[in-house]
Short mmCIF file of N, CA and C in Angstrom, two decimals:
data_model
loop_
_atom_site.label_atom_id
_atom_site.label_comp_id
_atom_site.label_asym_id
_atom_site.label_seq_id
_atom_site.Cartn_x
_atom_site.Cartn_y
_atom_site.Cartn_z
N UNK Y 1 108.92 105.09 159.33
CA UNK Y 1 108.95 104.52 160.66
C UNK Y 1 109.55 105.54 161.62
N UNK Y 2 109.08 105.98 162.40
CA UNK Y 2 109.43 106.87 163.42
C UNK Y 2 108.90 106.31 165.13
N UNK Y 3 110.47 106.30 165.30
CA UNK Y 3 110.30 106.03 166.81
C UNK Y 3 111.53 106.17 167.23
N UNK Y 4 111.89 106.11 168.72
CA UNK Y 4 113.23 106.63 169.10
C UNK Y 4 114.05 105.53 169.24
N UNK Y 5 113.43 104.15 169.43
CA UNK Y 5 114.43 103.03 169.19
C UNK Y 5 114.98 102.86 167.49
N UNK Y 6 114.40 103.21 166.60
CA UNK Y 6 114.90 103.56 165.26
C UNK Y 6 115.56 104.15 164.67
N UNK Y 7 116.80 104.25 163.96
CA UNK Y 7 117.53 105.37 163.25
C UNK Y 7 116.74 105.95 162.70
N UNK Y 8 116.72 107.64 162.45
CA UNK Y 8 115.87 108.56 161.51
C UNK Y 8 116.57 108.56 160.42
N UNK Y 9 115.09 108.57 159.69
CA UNK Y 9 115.52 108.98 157.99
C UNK Y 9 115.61 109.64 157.99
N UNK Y 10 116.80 109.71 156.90
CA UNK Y 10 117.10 111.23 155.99
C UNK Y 10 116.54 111.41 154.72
N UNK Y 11 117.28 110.95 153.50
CA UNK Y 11 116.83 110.61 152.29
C UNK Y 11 117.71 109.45 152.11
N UNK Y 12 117.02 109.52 150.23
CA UNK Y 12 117.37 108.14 149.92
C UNK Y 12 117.41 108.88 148.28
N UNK Y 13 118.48 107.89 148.04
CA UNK Y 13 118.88 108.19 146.65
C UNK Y 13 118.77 106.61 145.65
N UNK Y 14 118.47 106.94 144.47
CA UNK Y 14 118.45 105.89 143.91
C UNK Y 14 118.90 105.78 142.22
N UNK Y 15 119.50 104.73 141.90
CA UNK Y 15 119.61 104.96 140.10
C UNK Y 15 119.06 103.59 140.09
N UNK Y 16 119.92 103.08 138.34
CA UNK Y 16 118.92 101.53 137.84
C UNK Y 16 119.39 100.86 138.71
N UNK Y 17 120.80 100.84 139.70
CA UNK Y 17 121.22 99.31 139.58
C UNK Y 17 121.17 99.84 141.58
N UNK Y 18 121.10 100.65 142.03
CA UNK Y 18 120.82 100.23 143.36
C UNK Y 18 120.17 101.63 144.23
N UNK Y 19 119.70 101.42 145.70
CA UNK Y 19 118.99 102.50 146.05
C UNK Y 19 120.00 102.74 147.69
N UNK Y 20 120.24 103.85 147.99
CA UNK Y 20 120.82 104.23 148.94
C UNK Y 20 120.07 104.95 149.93
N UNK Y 21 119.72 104.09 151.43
CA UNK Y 21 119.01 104.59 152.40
C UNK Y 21 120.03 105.47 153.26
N UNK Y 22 119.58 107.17 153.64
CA UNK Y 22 120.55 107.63 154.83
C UNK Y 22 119.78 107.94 155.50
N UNK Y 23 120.22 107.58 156.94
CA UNK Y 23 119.59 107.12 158.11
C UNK Y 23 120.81 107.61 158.96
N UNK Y 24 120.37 107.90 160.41
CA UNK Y 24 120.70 108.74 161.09
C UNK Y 24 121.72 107.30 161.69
N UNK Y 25 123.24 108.19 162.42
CA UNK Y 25 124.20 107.05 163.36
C UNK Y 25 123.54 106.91 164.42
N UNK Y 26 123.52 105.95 165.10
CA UNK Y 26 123.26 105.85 166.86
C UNK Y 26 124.48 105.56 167.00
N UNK Y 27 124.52 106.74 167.87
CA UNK Y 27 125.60 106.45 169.03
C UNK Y 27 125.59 105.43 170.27
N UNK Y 28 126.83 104.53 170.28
CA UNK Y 28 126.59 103.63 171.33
C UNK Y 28 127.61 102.49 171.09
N UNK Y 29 127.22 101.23 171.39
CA UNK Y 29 128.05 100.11 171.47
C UNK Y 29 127.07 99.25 171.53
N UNK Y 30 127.37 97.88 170.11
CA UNK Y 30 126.51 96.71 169.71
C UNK Y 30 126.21 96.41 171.61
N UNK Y 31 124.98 95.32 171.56
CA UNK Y 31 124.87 94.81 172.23
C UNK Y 31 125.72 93.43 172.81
N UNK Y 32 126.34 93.25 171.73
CA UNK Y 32 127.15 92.26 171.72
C UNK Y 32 128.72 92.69 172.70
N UNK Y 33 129.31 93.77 172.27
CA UNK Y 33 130.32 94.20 173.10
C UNK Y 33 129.90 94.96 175.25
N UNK Y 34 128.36 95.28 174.82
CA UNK Y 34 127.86 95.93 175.76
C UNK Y 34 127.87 94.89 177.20
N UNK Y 35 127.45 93.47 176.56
CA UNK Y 35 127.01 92.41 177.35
C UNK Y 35 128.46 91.73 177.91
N UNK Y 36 129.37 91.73 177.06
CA UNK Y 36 130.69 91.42 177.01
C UNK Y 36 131.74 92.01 178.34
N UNK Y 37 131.36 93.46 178.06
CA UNK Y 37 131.72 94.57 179.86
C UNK Y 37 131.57 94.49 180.26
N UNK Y 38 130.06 93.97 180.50
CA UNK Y 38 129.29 94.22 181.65
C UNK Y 38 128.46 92.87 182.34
N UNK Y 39 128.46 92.73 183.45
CA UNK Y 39 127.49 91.69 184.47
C UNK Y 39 126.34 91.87 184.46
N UNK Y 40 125.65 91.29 183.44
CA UNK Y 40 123.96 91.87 183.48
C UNK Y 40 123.25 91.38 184.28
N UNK Y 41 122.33 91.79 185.37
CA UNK Y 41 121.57 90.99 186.18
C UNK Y 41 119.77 90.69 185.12
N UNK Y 42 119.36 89.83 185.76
CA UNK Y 42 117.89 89.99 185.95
C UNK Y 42 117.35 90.85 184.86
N UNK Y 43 117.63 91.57 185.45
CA UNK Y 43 116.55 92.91 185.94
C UNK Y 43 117.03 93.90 184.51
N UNK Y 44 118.34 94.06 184.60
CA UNK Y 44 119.18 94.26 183.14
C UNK Y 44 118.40 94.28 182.40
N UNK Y 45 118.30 92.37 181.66
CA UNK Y 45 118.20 91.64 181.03
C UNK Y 45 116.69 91.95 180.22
N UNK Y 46 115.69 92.28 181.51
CA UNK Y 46 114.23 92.09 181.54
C UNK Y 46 113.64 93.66 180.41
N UNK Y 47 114.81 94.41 181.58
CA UNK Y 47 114.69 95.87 180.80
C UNK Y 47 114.92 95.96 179.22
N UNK Y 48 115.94 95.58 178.95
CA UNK Y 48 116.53 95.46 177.14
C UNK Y 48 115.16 94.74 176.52
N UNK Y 49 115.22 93.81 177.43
CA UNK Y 49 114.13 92.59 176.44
C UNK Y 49 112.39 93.37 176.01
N UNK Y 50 112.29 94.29 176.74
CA UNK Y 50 111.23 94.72 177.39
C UNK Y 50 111.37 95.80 176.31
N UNK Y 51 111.88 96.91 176.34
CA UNK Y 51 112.25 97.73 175.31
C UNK Y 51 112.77 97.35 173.88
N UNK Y 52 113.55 96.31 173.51
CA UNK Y 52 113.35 95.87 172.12
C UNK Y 52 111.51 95.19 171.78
N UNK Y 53 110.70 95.01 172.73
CA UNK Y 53 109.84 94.44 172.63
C UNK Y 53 108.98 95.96 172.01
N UNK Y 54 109.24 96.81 173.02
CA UNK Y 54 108.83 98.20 172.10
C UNK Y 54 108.98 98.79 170.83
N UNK Y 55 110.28 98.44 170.39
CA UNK Y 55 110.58 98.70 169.24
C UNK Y 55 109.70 98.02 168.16
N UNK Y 56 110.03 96.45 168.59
CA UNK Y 56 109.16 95.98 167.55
C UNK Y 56 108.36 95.88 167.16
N UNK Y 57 107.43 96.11 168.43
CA UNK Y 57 106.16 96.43 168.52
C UNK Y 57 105.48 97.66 167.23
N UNK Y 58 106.25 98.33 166.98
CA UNK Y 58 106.26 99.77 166.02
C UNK Y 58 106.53 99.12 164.87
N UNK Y 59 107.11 98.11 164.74
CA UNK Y 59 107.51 97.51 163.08
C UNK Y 59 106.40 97.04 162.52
N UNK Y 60 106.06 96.09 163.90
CA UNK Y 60 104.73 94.71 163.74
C UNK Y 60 103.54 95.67 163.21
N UNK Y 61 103.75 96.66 163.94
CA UNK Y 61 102.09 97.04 163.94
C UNK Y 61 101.96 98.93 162.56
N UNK Y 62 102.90 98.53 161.81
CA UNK Y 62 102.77 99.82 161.13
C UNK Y 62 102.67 98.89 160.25
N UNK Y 63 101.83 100.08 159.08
CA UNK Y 63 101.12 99.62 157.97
C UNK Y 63 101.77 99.69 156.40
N UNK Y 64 102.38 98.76 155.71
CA UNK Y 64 102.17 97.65 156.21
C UNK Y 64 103.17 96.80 157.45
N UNK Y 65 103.11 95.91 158.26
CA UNK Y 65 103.87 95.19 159.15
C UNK Y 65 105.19 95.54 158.39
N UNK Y 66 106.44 94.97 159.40
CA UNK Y 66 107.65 95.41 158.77
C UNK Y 66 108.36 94.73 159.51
N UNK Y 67 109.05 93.56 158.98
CA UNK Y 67 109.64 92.52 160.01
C UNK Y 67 111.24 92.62 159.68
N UNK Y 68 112.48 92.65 160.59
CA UNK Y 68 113.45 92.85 160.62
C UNK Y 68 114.04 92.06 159.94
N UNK Y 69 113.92 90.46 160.34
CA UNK Y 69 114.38 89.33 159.97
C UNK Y 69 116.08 89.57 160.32
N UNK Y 70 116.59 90.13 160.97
CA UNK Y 70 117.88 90.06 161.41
C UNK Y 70 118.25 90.15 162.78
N UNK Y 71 117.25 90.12 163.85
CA UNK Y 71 117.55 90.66 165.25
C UNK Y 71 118.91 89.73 165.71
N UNK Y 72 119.93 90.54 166.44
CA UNK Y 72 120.77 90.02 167.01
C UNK Y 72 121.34 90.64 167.56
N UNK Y 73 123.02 90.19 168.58
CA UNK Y 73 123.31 91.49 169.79
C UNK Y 73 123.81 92.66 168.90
N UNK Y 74 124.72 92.31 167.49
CA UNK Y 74 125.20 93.26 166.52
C UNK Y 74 124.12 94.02 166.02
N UNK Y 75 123.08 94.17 166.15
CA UNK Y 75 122.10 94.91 165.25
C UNK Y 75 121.33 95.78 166.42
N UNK Y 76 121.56 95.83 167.74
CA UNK Y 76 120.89 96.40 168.55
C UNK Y 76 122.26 96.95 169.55
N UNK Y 77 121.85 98.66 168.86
CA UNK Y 77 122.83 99.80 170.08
C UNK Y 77 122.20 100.36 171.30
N UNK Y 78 123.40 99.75 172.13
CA UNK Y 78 122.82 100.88 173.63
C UNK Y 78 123.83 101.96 173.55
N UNK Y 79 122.58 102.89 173.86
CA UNK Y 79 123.12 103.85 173.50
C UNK Y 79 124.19 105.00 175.08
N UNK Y 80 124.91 105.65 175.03
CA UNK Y 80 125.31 105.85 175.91
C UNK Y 80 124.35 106.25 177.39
N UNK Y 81 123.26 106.47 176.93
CA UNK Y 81 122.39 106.94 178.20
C UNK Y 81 121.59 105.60 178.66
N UNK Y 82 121.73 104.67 178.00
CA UNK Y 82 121.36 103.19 178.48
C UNK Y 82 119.90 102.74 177.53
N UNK Y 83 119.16 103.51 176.57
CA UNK Y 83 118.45 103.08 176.02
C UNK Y 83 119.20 102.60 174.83
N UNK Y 84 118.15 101.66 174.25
CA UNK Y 84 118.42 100.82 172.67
C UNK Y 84 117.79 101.68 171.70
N UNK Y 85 119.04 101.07 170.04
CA UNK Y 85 118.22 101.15 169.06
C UNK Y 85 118.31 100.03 168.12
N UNK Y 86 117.54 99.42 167.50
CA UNK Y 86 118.00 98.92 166.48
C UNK Y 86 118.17 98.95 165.45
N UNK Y 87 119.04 99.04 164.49
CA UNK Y 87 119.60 99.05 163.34
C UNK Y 87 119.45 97.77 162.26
N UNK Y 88 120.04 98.29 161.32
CA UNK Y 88 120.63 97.51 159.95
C UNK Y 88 119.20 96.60 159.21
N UNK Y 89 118.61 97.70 158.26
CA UNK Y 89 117.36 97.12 157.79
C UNK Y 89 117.33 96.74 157.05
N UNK Y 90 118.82 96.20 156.09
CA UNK Y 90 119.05 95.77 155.08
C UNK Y 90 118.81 94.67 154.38
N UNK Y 91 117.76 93.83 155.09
CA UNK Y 91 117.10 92.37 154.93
C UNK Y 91 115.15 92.63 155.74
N UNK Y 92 115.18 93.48 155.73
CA UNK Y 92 113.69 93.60 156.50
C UNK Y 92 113.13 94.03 155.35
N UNK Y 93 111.55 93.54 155.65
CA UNK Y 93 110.58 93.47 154.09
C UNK Y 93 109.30 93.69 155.08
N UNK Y 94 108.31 94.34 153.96
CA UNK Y 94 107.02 94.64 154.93
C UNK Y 94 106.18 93.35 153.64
N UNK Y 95 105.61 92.54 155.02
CA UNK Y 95 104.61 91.62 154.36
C UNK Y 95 103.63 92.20 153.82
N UNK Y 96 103.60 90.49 152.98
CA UNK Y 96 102.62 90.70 151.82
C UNK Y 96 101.60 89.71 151.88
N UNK Y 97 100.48 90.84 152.04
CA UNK Y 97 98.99 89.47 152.17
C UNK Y 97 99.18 88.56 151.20
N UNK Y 98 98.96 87.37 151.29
CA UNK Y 98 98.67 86.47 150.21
C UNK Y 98 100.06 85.82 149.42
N UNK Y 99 101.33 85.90 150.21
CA UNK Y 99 102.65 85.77 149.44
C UNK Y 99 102.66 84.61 149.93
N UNK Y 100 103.07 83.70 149.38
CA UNK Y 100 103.49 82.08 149.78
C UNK Y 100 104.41 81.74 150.57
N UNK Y 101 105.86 82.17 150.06
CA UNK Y 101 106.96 82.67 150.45
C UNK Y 101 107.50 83.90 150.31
N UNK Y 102 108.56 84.02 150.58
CA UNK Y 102 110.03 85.24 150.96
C UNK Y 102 110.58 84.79 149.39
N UNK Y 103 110.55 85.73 148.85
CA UNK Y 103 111.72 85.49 147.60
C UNK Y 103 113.43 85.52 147.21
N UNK Y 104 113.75 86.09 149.17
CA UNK Y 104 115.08 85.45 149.16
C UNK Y 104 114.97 85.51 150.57
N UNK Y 105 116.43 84.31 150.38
CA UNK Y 105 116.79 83.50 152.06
C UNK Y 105 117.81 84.78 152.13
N UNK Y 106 117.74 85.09 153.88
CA UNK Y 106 118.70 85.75 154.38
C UNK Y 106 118.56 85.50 155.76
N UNK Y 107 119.31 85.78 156.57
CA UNK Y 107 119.40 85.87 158.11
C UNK Y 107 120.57 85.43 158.44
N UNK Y 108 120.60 85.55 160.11
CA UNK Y 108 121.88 85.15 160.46
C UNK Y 108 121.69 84.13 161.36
N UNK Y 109 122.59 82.79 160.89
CA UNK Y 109 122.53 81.57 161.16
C UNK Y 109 123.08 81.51 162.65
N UNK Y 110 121.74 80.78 163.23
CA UNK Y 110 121.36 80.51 164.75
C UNK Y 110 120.36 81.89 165.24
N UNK Y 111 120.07 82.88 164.55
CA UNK Y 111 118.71 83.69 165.10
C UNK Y 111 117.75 83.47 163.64
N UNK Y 112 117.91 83.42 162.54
CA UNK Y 112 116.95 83.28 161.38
C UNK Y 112 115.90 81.78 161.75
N UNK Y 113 114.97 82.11 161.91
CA UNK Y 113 113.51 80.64 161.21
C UNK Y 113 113.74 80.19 161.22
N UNK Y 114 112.96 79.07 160.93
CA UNK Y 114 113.14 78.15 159.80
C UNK Y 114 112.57 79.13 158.29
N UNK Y 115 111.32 79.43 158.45
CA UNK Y 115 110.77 79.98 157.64
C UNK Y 115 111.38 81.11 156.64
N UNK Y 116 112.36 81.62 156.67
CA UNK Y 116 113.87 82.57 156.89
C UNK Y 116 114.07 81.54 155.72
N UNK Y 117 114.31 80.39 155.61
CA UNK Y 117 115.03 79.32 155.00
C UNK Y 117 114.18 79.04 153.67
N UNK Y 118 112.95 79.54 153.17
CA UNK Y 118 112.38 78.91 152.34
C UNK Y 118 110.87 78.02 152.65
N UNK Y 119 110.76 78.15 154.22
CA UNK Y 119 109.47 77.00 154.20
C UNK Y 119 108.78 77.85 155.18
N UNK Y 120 108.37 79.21 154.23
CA UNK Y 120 107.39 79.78 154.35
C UNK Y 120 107.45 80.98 153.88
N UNK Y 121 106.22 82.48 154.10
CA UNK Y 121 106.54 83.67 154.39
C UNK Y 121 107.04 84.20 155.85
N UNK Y 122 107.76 85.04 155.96
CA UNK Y 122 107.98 85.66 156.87
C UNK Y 122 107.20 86.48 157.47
N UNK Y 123 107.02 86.75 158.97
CA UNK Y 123 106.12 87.59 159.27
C UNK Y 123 106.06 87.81 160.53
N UNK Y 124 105.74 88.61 161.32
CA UNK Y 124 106.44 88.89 162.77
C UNK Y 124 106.95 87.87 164.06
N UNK Y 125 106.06 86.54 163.32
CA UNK Y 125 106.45 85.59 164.31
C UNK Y 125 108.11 84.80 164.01
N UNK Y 126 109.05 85.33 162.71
CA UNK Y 126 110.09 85.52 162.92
C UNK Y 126 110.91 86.09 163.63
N UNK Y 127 110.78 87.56 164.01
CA UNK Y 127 111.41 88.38 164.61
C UNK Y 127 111.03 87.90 166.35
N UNK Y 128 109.86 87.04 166.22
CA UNK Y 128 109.70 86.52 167.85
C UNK Y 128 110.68 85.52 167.99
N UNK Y 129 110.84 84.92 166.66
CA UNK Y 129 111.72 83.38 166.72
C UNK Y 129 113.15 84.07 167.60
N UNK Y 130 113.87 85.06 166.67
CA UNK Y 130 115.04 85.81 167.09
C UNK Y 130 115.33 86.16 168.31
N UNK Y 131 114.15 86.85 168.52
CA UNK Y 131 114.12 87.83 170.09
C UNK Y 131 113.93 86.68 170.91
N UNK Y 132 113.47 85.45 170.56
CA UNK Y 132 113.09 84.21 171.63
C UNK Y 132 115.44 83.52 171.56
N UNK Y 133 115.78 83.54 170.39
CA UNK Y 133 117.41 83.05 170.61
C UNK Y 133 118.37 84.65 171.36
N UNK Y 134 117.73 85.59 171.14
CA UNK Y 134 119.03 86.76 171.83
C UNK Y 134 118.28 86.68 173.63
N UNK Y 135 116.92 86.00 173.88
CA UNK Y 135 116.92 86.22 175.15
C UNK Y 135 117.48 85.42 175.70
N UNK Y 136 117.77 84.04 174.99
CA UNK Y 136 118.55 82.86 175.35
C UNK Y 136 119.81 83.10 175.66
N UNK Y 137 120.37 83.89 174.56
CA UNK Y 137 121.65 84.31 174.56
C UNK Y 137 122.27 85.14 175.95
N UNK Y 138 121.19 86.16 175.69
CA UNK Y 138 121.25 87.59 176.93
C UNK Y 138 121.56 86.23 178.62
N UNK Y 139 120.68 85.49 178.45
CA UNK Y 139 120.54 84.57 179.89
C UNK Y 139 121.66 83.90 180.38
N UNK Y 140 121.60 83.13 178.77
CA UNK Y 140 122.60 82.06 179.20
C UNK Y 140 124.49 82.34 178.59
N UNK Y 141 124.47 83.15 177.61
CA UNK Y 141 125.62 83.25 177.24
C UNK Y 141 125.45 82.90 175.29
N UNK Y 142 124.53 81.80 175.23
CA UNK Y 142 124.19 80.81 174.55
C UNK Y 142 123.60 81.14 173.14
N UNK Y 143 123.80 80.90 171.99
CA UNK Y 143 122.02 81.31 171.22
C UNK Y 143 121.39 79.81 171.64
N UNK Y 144 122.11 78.55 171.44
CA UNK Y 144 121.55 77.47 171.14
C UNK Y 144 121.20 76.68 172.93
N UNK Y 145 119.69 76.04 172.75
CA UNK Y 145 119.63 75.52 173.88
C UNK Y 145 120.48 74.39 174.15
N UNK Y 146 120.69 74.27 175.91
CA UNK Y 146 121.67 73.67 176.29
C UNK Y 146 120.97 72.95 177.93
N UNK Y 147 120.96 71.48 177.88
CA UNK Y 147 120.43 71.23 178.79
C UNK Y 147 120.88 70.90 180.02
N UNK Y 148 122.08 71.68 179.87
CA UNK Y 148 123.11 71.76 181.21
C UNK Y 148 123.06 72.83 181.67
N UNK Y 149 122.40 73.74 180.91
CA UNK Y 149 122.40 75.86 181.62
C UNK Y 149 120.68 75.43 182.28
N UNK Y 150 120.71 75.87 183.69
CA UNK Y 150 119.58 76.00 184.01
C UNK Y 150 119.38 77.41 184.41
N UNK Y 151 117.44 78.10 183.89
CA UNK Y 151 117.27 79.15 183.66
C UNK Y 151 116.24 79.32 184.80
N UNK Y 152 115.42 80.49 184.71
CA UNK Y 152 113.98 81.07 185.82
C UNK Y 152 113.17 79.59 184.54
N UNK Y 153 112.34 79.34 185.30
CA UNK Y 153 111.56 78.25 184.44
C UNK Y 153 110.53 79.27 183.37
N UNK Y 154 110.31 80.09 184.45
CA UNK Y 154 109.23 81.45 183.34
C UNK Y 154 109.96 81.84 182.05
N UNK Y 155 111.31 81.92 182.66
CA UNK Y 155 112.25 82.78 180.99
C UNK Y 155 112.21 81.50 180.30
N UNK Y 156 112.90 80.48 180.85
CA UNK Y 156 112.87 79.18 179.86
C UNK Y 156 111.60 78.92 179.14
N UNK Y 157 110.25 78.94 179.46
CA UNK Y 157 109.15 79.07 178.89
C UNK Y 157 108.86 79.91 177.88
N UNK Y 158 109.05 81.50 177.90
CA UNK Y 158 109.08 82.75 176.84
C UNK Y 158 110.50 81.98 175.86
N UNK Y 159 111.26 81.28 176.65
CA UNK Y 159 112.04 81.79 175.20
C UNK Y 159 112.06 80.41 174.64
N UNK Y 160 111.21 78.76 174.87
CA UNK Y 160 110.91 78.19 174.23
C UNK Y 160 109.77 78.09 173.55
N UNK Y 161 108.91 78.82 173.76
CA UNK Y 161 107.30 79.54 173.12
C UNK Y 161 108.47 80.42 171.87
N UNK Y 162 109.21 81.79 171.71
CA UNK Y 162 109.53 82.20 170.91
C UNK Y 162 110.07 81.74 169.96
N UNK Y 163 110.44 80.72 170.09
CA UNK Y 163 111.55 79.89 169.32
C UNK Y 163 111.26 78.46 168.78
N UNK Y 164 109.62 78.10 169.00
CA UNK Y 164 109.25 77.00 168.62
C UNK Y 164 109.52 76.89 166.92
N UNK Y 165 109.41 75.55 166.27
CA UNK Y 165 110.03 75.21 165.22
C UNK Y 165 108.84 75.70 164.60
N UNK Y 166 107.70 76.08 164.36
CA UNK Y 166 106.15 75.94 163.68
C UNK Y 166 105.58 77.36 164.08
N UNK Y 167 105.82 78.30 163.05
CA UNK Y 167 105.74 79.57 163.40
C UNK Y 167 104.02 79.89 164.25
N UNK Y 168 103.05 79.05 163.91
CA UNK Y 168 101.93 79.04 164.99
C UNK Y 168 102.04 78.54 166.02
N UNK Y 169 102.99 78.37 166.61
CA UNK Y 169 103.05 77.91 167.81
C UNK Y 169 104.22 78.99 168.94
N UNK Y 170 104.06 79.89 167.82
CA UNK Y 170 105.25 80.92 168.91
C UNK Y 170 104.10 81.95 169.34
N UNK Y 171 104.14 82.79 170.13
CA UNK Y 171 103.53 83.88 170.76
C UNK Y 171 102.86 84.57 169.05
N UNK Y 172 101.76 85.14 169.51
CA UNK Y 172 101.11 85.53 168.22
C UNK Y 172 101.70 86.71 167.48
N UNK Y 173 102.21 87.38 168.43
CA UNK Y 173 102.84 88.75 168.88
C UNK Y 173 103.43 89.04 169.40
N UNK Y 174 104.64 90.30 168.92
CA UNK Y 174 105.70 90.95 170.63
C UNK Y 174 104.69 91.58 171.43
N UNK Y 175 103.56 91.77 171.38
CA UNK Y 175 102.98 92.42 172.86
C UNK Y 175 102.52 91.58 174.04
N UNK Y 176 101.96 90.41 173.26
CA UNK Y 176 101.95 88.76 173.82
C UNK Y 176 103.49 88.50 174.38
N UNK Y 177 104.51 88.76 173.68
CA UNK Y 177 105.87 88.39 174.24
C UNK Y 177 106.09 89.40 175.71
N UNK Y 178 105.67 90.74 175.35
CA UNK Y 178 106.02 91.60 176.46
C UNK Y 178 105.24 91.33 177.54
N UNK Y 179 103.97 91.14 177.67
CA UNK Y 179 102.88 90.38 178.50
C UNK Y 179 103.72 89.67 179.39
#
């Protein structure tokens, strides 16, 4: 995977009982502490969302697909010059035609699926589920909806399309999301 929102590989070492990926540091500060400093407007907001949409875009669409299954503000660095990367691939799996399910549950509770959970395979319309709770988050403060935060009705729309419970019913795609 090569792209500049991505840590670069180095090598990788491996014996029987485990395999060691080295991958390049990004320099920067989680998104989580970034948002924390700072007064994000709009426009901020639109930009990050817009550029993780790039990133993923490179996961979704390399062969085979390659879904994160962890997006959150901890897993995505801005970096000191103001672009993102995202990190920590330590739960991301490249789908498998014809797999029923995920053969293990992982994620992080309030951005993971349902499907994340066992009641299904995983597959990019997870990582929309996610990117549909950190835009929530980025907006409102929030992961979880709240019907006392009122939003742009357009964002409230993208990020209840991303986040629908029935993975066919979320955006087909992050390029559909970036759209």
């Amino acid at each position: 995977l090569d792209h500049p929102g991505l840590p670069r590989y180095y090598e990788q070492y491996q014996n029987e009982q485990m395999l060691c990926v080295v991958r390049e540091y990004i320099e920067g500060e989680p998104l989580s502490a970034y948002v924390r400093n700072r007064q994000l407007s709009i426009g901020d907001i639109a930009s990050i969302a817009r550029r993780l949409c790039d990133i993923l875009q490179a996961l979704h669409t390399h062969e085979p697909p390659v879904v994160h299954r962890d997006i959150k503000p901890e897993n995505i660095i801005v970096r000191p010059d103001g672009d993102i990367a995202l990190i920590d691939f330590d739960i991301a799996r490249a789908v498998k035609a014809g797999s029923g399910t995920d053969t293990v549950f992982f994620g992080t509770k309030g951005y993971a699926p349902p499907e994340q959970y066992g009641f299904g395979q995983t597959d990019s319309r997870a990582d929309i589920y996610a990117f549909g709770v950190l835009l929530r988050w980025l907006v409102t403060g929030s992961e979880r909806a709240n019907g006392n935060i009122s939003i742009d009705p357009d964002m409230q729309r993208i990020v209840d399309r991303c986040t629908a419970f029935a993975p066919q019913q979320r955006f087909s795609d992050i390029a559909e999301v970036r759209k």
